[in-house]
mmCIF file of C-alpha atoms in Angstrom:
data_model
loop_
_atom_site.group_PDB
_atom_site.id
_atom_site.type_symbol
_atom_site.label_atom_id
_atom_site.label_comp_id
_atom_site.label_asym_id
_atom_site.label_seq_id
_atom_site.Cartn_x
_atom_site.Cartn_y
_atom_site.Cartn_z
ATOM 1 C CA UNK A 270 -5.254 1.607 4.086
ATOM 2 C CA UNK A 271 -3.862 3.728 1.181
ATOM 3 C CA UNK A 272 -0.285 2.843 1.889
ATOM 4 C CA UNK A 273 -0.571 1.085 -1.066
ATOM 5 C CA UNK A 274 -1.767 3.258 -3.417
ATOM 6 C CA UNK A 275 1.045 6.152 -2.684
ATOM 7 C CA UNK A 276 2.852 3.827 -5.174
ATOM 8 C CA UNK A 277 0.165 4.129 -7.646
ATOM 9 C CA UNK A 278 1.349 5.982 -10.699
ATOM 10 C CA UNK A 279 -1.131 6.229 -13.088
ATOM 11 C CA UNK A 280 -2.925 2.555 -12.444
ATOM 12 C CA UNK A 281 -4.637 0.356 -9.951
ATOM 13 C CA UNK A 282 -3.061 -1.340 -7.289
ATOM 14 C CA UNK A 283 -5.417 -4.656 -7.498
ATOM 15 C CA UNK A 284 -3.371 -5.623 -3.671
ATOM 16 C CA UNK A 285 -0.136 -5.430 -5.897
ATOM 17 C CA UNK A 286 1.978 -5.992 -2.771
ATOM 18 C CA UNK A 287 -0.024 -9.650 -2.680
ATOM 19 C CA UNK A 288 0.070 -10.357 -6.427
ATOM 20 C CA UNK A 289 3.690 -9.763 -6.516
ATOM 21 C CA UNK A 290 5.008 -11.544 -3.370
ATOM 22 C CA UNK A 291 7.210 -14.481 -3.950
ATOM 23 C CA UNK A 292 5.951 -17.793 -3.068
ATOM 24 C CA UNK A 293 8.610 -18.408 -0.432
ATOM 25 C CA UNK A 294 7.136 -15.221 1.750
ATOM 26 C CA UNK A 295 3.422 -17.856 2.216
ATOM 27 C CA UNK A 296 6.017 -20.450 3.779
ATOM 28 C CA UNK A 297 7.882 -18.245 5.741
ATOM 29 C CA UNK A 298 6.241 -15.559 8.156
ATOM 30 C CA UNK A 299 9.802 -14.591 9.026
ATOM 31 C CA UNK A 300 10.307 -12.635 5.898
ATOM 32 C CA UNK A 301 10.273 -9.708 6.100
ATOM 33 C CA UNK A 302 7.572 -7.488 3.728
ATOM 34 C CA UNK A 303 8.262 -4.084 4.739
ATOM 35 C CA UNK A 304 5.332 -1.827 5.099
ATOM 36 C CA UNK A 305 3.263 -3.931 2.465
ATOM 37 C CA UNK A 306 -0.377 -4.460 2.773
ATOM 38 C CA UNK A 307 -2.556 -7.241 2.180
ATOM 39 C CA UNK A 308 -6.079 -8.219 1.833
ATOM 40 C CA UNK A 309 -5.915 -10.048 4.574
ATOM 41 C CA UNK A 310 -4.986 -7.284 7.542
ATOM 42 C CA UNK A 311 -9.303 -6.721 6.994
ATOM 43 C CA UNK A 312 -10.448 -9.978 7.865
ATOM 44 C CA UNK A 313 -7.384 -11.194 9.986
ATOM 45 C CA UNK A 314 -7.631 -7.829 12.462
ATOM 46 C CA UNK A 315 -11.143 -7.125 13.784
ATOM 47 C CA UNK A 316 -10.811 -3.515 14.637
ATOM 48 C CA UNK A 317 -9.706 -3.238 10.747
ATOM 49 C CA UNK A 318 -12.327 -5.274 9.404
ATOM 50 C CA UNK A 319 -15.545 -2.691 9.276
ATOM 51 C CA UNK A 320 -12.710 -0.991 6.350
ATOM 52 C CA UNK A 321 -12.557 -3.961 4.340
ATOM 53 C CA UNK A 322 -14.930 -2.458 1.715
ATOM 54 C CA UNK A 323 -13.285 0.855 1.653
ATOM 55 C CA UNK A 324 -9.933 -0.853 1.393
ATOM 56 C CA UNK A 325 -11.336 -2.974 -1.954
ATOM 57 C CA UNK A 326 -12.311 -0.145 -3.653
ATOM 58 C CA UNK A 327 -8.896 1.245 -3.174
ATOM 59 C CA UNK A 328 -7.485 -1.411 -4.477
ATOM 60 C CA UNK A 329 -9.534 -0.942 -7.441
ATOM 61 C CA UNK A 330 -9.118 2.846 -8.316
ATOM 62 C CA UNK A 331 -7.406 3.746 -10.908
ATOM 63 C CA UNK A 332 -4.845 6.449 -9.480
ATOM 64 C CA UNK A 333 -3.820 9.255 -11.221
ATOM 65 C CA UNK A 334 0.109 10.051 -12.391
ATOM 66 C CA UNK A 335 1.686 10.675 -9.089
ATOM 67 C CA UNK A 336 4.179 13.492 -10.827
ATOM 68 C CA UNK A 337 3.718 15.182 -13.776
ATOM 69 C CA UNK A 338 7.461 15.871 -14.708
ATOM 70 C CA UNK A 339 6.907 18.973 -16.336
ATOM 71 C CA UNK A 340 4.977 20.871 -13.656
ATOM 72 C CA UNK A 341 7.953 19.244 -11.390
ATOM 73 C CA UNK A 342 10.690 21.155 -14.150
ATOM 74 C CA UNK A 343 8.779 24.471 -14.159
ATOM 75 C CA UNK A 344 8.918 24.672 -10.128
ATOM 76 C CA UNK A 345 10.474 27.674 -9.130
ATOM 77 C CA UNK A 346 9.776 27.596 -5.200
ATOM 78 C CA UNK A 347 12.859 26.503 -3.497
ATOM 79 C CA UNK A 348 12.797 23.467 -1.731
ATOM 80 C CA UNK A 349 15.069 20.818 -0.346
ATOM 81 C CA UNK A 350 14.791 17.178 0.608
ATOM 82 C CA UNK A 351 16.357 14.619 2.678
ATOM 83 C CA UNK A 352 17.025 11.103 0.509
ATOM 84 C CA UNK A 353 17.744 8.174 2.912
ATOM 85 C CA UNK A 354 20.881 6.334 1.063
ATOM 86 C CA UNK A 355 19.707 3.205 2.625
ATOM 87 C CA UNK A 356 16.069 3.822 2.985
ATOM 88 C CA UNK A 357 14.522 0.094 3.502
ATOM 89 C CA UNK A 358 11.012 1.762 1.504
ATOM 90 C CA UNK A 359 12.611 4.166 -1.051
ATOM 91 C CA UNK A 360 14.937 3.289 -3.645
ATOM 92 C CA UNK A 361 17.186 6.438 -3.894
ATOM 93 C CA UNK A 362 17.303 6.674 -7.494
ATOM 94 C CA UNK A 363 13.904 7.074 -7.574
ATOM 95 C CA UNK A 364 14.247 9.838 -5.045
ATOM 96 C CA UNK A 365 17.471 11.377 -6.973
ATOM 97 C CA UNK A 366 15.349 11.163 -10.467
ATOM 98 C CA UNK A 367 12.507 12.872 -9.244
ATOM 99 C CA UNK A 368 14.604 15.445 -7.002
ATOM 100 C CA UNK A 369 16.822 15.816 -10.105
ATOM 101 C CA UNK A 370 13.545 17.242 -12.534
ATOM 102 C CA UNK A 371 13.110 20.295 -9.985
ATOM 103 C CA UNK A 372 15.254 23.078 -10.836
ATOM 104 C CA UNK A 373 15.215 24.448 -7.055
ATOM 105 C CA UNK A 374 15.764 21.287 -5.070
ATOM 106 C CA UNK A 375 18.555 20.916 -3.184
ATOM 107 C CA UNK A 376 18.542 17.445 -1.921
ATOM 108 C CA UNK A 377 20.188 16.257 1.069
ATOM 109 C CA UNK A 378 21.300 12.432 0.638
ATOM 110 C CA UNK A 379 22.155 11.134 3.739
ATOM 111 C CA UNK A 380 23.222 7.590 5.583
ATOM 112 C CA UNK A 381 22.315 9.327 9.098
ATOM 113 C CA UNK A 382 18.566 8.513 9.189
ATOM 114 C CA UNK A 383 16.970 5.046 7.158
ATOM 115 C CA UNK A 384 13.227 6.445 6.363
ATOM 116 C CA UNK A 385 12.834 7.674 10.228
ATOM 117 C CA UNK A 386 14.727 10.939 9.919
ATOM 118 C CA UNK A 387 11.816 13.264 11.175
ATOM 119 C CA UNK A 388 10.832 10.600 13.619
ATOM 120 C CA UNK A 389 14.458 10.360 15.022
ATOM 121 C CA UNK A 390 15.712 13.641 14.819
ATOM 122 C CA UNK A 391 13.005 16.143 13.504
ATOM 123 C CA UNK A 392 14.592 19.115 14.710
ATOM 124 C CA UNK A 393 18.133 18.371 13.102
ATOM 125 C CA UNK A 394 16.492 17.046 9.950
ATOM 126 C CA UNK A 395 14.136 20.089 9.804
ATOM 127 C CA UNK A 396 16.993 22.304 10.621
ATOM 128 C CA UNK A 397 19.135 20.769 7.762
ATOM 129 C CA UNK A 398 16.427 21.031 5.140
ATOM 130 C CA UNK A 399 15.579 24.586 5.874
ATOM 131 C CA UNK A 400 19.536 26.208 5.797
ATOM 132 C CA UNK A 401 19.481 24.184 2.621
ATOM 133 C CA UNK A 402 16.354 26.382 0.882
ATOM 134 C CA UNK A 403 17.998 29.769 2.574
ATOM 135 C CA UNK A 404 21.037 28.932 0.760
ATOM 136 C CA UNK A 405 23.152 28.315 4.423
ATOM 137 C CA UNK A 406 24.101 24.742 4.234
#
């Protein structure tokens, strides 16, 4: 029900995922829409239906910024992160840009895993990211 809104940055989402699809995607329930969400899911799917009104004002919030690039350039906790060359969800440069505004990231980019790393190999994906913050990989 929020999937939507973790693209939010700094407006509402007003079903964006709806307003923006291309006509073609109503003619064609083969196409594939990745992990969108529409309006429709909450009257279409009965046991999602009694969140229909929760999922409308959602829609409607105005989110706040989702980074504040400053805080992000004043991090000094070390961190890492995995970027999925061919993620399907995540456009890489966005994930380079904002890995690229914290001093201590070390970011993994990788073609091994597309979005599913943790899912399909948590403990080598876990592994990777944590030699990368101690400084071993």
């Amino acid at each position: 029900m929020i999937h939507e809104a973790c693209y939010a940055d700094g407006h509402t989402t007003r079903w964006s995922a709806q307003r923006t699809r291309p006509a073609e995607y109503d003619d064609d329930a083969t196409l594939f829409t990745g992990e969108h969400v529409f309006p429709s899911v909450f009257t279409d799917l009965p046991g999602l239906a009694p969140l229909r009104e929760a999922a409308e004002l959602l829609a409607e919030r105005e989110w706040p910024r989702l980074y504040d690039a400053d805080v992000l350039r004043s991090c000094e906790v070390p961190c890492a992160a995995a970027i999925y060359a061919e993620d399907a969800y995540v456009d890489r440069r966005f994930s380079e840009e904002t890995a690229g505004l914290i001093p201590t990231m070390r970011p993994w980019v990788t073609n091994e895993y597309e979005h599913n790393g943790l899912r399909a190999a948590g403990e080598h994906v876990l592994g990777r990211l944590i030699d990368l913050v101690r400084g071993r990989a």
